Coordinates of C-alpha atoms in Angstrom, one line a residue:
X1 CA 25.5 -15.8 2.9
X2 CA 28.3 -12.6 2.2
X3 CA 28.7 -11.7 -1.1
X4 CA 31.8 -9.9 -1.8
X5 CA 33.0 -7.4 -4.9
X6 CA 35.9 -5.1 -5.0
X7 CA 37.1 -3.3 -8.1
X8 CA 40.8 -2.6 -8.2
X9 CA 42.8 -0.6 -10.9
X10 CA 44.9 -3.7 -11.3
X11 CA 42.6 -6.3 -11.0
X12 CA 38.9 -4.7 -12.6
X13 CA 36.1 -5.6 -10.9
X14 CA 36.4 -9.1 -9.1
X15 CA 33.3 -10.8 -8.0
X16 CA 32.7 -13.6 -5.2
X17 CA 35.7 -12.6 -3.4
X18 CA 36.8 -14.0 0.4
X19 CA 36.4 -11.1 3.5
X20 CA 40.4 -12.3 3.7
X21 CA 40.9 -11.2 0.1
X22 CA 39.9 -7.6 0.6
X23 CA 43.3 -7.5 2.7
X24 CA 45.4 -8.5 -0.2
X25 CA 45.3 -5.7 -2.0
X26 CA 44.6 -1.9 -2.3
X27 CA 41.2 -1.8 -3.6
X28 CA 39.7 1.2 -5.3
X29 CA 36.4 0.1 -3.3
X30 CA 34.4 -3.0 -2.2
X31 CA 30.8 -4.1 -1.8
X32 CA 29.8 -6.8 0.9
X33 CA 26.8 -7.9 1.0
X34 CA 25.3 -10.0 4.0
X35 CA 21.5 -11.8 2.8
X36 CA 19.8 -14.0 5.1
X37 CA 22.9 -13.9 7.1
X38 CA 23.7 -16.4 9.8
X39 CA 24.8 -15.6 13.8
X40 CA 28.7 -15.9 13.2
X41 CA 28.1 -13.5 9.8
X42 CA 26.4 -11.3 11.9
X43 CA 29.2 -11.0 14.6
X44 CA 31.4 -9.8 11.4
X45 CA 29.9 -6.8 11.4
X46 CA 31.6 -6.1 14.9
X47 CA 34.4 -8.4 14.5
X48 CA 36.0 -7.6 11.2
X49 CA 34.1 -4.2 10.3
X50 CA 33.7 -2.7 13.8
X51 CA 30.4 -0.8 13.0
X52 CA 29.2 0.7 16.0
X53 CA 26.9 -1.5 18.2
X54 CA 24.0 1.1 17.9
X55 CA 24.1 0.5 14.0
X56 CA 24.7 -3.3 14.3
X57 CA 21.5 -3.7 16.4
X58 CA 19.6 -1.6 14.5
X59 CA 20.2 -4.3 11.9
X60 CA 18.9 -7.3 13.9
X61 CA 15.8 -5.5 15.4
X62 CA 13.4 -5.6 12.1
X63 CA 11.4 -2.9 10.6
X64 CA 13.1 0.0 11.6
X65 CA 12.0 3.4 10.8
X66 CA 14.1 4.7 7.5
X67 CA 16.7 6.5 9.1
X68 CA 19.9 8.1 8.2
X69 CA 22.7 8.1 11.2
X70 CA 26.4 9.0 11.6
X71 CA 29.3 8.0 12.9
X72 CA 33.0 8.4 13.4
X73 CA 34.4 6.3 10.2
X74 CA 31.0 5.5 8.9
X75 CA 26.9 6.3 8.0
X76 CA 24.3 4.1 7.9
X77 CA 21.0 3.8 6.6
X78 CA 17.7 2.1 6.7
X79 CA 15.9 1.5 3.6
X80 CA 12.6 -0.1 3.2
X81 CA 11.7 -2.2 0.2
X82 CA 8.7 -3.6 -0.8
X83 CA 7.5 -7.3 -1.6
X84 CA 5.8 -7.3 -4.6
X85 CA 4.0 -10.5 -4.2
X86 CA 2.5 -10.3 -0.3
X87 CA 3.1 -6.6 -0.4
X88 CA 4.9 -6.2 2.7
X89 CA 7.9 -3.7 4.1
X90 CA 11.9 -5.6 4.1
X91 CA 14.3 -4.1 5.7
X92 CA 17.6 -3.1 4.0
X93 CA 20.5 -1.3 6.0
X94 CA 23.5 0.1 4.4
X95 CA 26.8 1.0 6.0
X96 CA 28.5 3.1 3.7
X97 CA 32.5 4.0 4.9
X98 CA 35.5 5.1 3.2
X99 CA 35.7 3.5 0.1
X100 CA 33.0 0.5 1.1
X101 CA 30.3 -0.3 1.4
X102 CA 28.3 -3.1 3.4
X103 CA 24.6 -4.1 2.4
X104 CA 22.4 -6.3 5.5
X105 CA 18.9 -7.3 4.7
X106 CA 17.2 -10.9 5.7
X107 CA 15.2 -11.4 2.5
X108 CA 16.8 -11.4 -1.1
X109 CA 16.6 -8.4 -2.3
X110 CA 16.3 -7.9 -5.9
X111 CA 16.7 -4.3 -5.6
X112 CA 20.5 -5.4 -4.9
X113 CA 20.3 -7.7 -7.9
X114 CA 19.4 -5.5 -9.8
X115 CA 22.1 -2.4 -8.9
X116 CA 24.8 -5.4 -8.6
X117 CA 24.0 -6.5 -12.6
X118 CA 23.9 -2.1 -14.1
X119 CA 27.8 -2.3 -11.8
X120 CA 29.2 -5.2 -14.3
X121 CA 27.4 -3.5 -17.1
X122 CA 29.1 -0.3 -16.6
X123 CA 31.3 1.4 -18.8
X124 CA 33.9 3.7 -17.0
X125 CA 34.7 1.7 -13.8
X126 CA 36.8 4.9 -13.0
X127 CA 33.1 6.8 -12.3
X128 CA 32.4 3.9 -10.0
X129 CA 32.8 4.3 -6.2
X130 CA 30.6 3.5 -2.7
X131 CA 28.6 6.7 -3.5
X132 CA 27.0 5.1 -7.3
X133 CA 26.2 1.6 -5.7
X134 CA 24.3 3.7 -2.9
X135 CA 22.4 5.8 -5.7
X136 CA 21.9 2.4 -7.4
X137 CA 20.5 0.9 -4.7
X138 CA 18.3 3.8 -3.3
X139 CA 17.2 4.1 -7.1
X140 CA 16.2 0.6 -7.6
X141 CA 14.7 0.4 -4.5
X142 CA 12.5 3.6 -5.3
X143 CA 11.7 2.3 -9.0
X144 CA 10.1 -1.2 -7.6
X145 CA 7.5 1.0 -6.1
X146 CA 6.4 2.4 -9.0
X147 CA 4.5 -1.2 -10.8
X148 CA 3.1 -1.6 -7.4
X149 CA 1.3 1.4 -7.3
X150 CA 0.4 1.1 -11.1
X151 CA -1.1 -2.5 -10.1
X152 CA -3.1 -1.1 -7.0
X153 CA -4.7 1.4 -9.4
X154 CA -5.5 -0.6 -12.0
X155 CA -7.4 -2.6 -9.2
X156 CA -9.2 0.6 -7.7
X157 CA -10.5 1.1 -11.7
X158 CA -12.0 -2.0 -12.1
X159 CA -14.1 -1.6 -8.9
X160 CA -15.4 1.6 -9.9
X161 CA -16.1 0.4 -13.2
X162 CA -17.3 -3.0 -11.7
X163 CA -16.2 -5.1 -14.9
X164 CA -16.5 -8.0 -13.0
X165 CA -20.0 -7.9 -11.7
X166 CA -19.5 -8.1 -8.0
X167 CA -21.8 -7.5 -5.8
X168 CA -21.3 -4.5 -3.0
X169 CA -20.1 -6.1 -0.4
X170 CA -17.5 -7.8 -2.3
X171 CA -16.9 -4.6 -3.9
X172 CA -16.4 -2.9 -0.5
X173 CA -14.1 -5.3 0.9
X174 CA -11.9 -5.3 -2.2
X175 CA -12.0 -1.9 -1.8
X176 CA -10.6 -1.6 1.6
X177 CA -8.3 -4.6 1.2
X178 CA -6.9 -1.7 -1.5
X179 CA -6.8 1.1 0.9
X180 CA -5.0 -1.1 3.6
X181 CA -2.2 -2.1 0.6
X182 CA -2.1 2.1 0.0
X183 CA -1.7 2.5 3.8
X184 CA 1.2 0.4 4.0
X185 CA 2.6 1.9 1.0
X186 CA 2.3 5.5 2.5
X187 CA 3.9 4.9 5.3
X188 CA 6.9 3.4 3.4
X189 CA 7.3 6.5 0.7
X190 CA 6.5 9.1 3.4
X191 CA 10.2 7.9 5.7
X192 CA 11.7 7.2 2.4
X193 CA 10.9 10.4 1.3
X194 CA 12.2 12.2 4.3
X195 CA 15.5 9.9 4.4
X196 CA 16.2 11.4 0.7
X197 CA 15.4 14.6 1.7
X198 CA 18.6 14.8 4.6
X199 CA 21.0 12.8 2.1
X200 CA 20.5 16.2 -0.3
X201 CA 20.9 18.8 2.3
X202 CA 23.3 16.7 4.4
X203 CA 27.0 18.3 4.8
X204 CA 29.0 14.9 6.0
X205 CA 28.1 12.8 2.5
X206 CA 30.7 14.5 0.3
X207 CA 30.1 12.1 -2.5
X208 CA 26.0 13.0 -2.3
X209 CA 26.9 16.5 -3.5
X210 CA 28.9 15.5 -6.7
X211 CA 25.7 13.4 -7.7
X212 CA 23.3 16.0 -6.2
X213 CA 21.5 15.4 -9.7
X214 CA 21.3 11.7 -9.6
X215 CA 20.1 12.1 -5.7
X216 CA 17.5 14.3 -6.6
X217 CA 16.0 12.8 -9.1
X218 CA 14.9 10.2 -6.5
X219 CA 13.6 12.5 -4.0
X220 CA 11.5 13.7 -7.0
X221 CA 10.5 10.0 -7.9
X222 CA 9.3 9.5 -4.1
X223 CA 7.5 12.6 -4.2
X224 CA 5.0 11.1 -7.3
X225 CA 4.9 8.0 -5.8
X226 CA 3.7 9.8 -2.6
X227 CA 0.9 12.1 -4.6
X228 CA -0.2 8.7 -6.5
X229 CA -0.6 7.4 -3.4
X230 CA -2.3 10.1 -1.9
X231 CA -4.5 11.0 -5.4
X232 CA -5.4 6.8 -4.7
X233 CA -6.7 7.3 -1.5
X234 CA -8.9 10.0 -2.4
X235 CA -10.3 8.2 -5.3
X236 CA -11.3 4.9 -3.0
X237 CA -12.8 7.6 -0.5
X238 CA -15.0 8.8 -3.2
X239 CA -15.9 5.2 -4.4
X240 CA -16.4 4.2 -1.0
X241 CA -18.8 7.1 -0.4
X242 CA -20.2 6.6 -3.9
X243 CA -21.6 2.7 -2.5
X244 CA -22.2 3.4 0.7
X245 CA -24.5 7.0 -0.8
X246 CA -26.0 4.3 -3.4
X247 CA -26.5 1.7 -0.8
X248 CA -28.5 4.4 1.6
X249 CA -30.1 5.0 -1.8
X250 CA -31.4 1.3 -2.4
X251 CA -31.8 0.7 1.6
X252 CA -34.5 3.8 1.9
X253 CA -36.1 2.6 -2.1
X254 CA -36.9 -0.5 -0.3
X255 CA -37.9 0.9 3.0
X256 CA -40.4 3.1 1.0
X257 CA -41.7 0.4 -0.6
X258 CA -42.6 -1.4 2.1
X259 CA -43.8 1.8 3.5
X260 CA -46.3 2.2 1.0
X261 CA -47.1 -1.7 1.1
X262 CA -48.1 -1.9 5.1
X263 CA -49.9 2.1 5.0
X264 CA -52.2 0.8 2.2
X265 CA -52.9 -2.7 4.0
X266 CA -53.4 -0.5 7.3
X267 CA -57.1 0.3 6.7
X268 CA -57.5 -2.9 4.9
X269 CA -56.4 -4.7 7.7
X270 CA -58.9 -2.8 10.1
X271 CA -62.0 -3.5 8.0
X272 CA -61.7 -7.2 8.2
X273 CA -60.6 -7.0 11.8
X274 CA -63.4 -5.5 12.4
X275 CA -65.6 -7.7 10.3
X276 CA -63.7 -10.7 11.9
X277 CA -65.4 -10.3 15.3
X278 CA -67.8 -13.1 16.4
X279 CA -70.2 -11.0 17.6
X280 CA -74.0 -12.3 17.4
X281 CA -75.3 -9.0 17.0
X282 CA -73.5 -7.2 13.6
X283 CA -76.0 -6.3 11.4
X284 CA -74.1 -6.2 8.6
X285 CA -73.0 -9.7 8.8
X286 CA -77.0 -10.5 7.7
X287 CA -76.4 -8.0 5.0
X288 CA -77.0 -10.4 1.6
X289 CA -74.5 -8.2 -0.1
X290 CA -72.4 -7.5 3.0
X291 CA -69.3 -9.0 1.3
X292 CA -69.5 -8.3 -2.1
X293 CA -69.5 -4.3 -0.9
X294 CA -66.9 -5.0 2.1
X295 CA -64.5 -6.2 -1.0
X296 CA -65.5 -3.3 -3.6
X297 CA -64.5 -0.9 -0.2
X298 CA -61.2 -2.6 0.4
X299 CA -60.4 -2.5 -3.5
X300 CA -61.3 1.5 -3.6
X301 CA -59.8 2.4 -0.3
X302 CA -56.3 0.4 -1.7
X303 CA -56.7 1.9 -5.2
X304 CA -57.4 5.3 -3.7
X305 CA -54.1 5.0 -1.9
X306 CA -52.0 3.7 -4.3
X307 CA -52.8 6.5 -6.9
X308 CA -52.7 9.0 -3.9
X309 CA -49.1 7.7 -3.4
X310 CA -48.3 7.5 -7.4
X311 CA -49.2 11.6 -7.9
X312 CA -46.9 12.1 -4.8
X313 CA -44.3 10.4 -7.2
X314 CA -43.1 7.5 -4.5
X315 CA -43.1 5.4 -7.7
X316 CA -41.0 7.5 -10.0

């Protein structure tokens, strides 16, 4: 599907426009936007655009690397978005020319929503031009990573604070299953961060240097994003080492236990194997109180050992 708006002096802005309506007069600048295109759409981006083939397959290969390259009559990007529901990278490319500028992604975009609805609502039209859709699109796109990142560590909270009850192996895997969701959001922001970082300090985007402000300000937005990311990471390292320390912790409380447990049924054990021989010549079998003072034995030698072990302080 191409979505088409142009703004003209004459006209205003005009919205759901025809490709062969951008002929018909001398527009100020135009938007085109290809979602979910289909094959013949795509072959407009050769056929009626003439984007260079590098740029056009760069746009039907998925998941490029956000990149910034230039050409003779025009520069394109790569953006990446984010899904906010599965959490997964999209793919947004921009050709930005002399006064136009083309959008491609393959999955709606509300990024693109959202920068198309702040263009109708703007004021002075005359301030409008290919360079303040970009910045509305980079911005928007920037901004929707912000509640994800919020979300993720609201999550990391609750398993440290464990509000839910879980046990640790749930806890663990929820833990990593966050870590994996920061991972993918790192490497997103990191690119993202160094495609910002060439648009400012670029020399061919003319129209970048009279918003150098507006630029900048995302650049500064990926850059928190990037140390909330990176401040996340650290905090489910800690709580990752804080379980695993606490399950060592409970793993060698119970191993002692047990330790204590078979060392004081050690000598115990020996006495009646020893007493549990059939031989026909043990005198103390004969022994009329031979039991009664095997049992008051076993009960001392156990006692002994478990006080032994209690002033050693195995059962503080």
């Amino acid at each position: 599907m191409i979505h088409v708006t142009a703004y003209s002096n004459t006209k205003g802005l005009q919205k759901d426009l025809t490709l062969e309506q951008l002929s018909d007069l001398d527009w100020n600048w135009y938007w085109v936007d290809f979602e979910a295109p289909t094959e013949d759409e795509v072959k407009l981006l050769d056929s009626y655009f003439h984007f260079h083939p590098l740029a056009i397959e760069d746009c039907l290969h998925e998941l490029q690397r956000p990149k910034l390259d230039y050409y003779d009559d025009h520069t394109f990007f790569v953006l990446h978005s984010v899904n906010h529901e599965e959490l997964e990278r999209e793919e947004i490319d921009i050709f930005l020319g002399e006064c136009a500028i083309v959008t491609f992604h393959k999955e709606p975009a509300p990024s693109l929503d959202i920068a198309e609805r702040l263009l109708k609502r703007s004021k002075d039209m005359s301030k409008v031009d290919e360079y303040f859709i970009l910045y509305q699109i980079l911005d928007k796109v920037v901004d929707n990573y912000f509640p994800i990142v919020y979300e993720i560590e609201d999550h990391i909270n609750e398993i440290e604070t464990n509000t839910k009850n879980l046990s640790m192996e749930k806890l663990l895997d929820e833990l990593f299953d966050r870590r994996s969701e920061l991972l993918t959001l790192r490497q997103t922001v990191h690119p993202m961060r160094d495609l910002l970082y060439r648009v400012l300090n670029t020399h061919h985007l003319e129209g970048v240097h009279d918003r150098r402000e507006y630029f900048a300000d995302i650049h500064d937005h990926l850059i928190k994003v990037a140390d909330i990311i990176a401040s996340n990471r650290e905090m489910t390292q800690d709580i990752r080492d804080s379980y695993l320390s606490l399950n060592s912790h409970q793993t060698n409380r119970t191993m002692q236990i047990l330790t204590v447990i078979s060392v004081i049924f050690m000598p115990l054990t020996f006495i009646v194997g020893v007493y549990g021989m059939n031989f026909q010549h043990m005198p103390e079998l004969e022994t009329q109180y031979g039991y009664l003072v095997v049992w008051i034995i076993m009960i001392g030698v156990a006692t002994g050992m478990f006080m032994w072990f209690k002033s050693k302080g195995w059962f503080d």
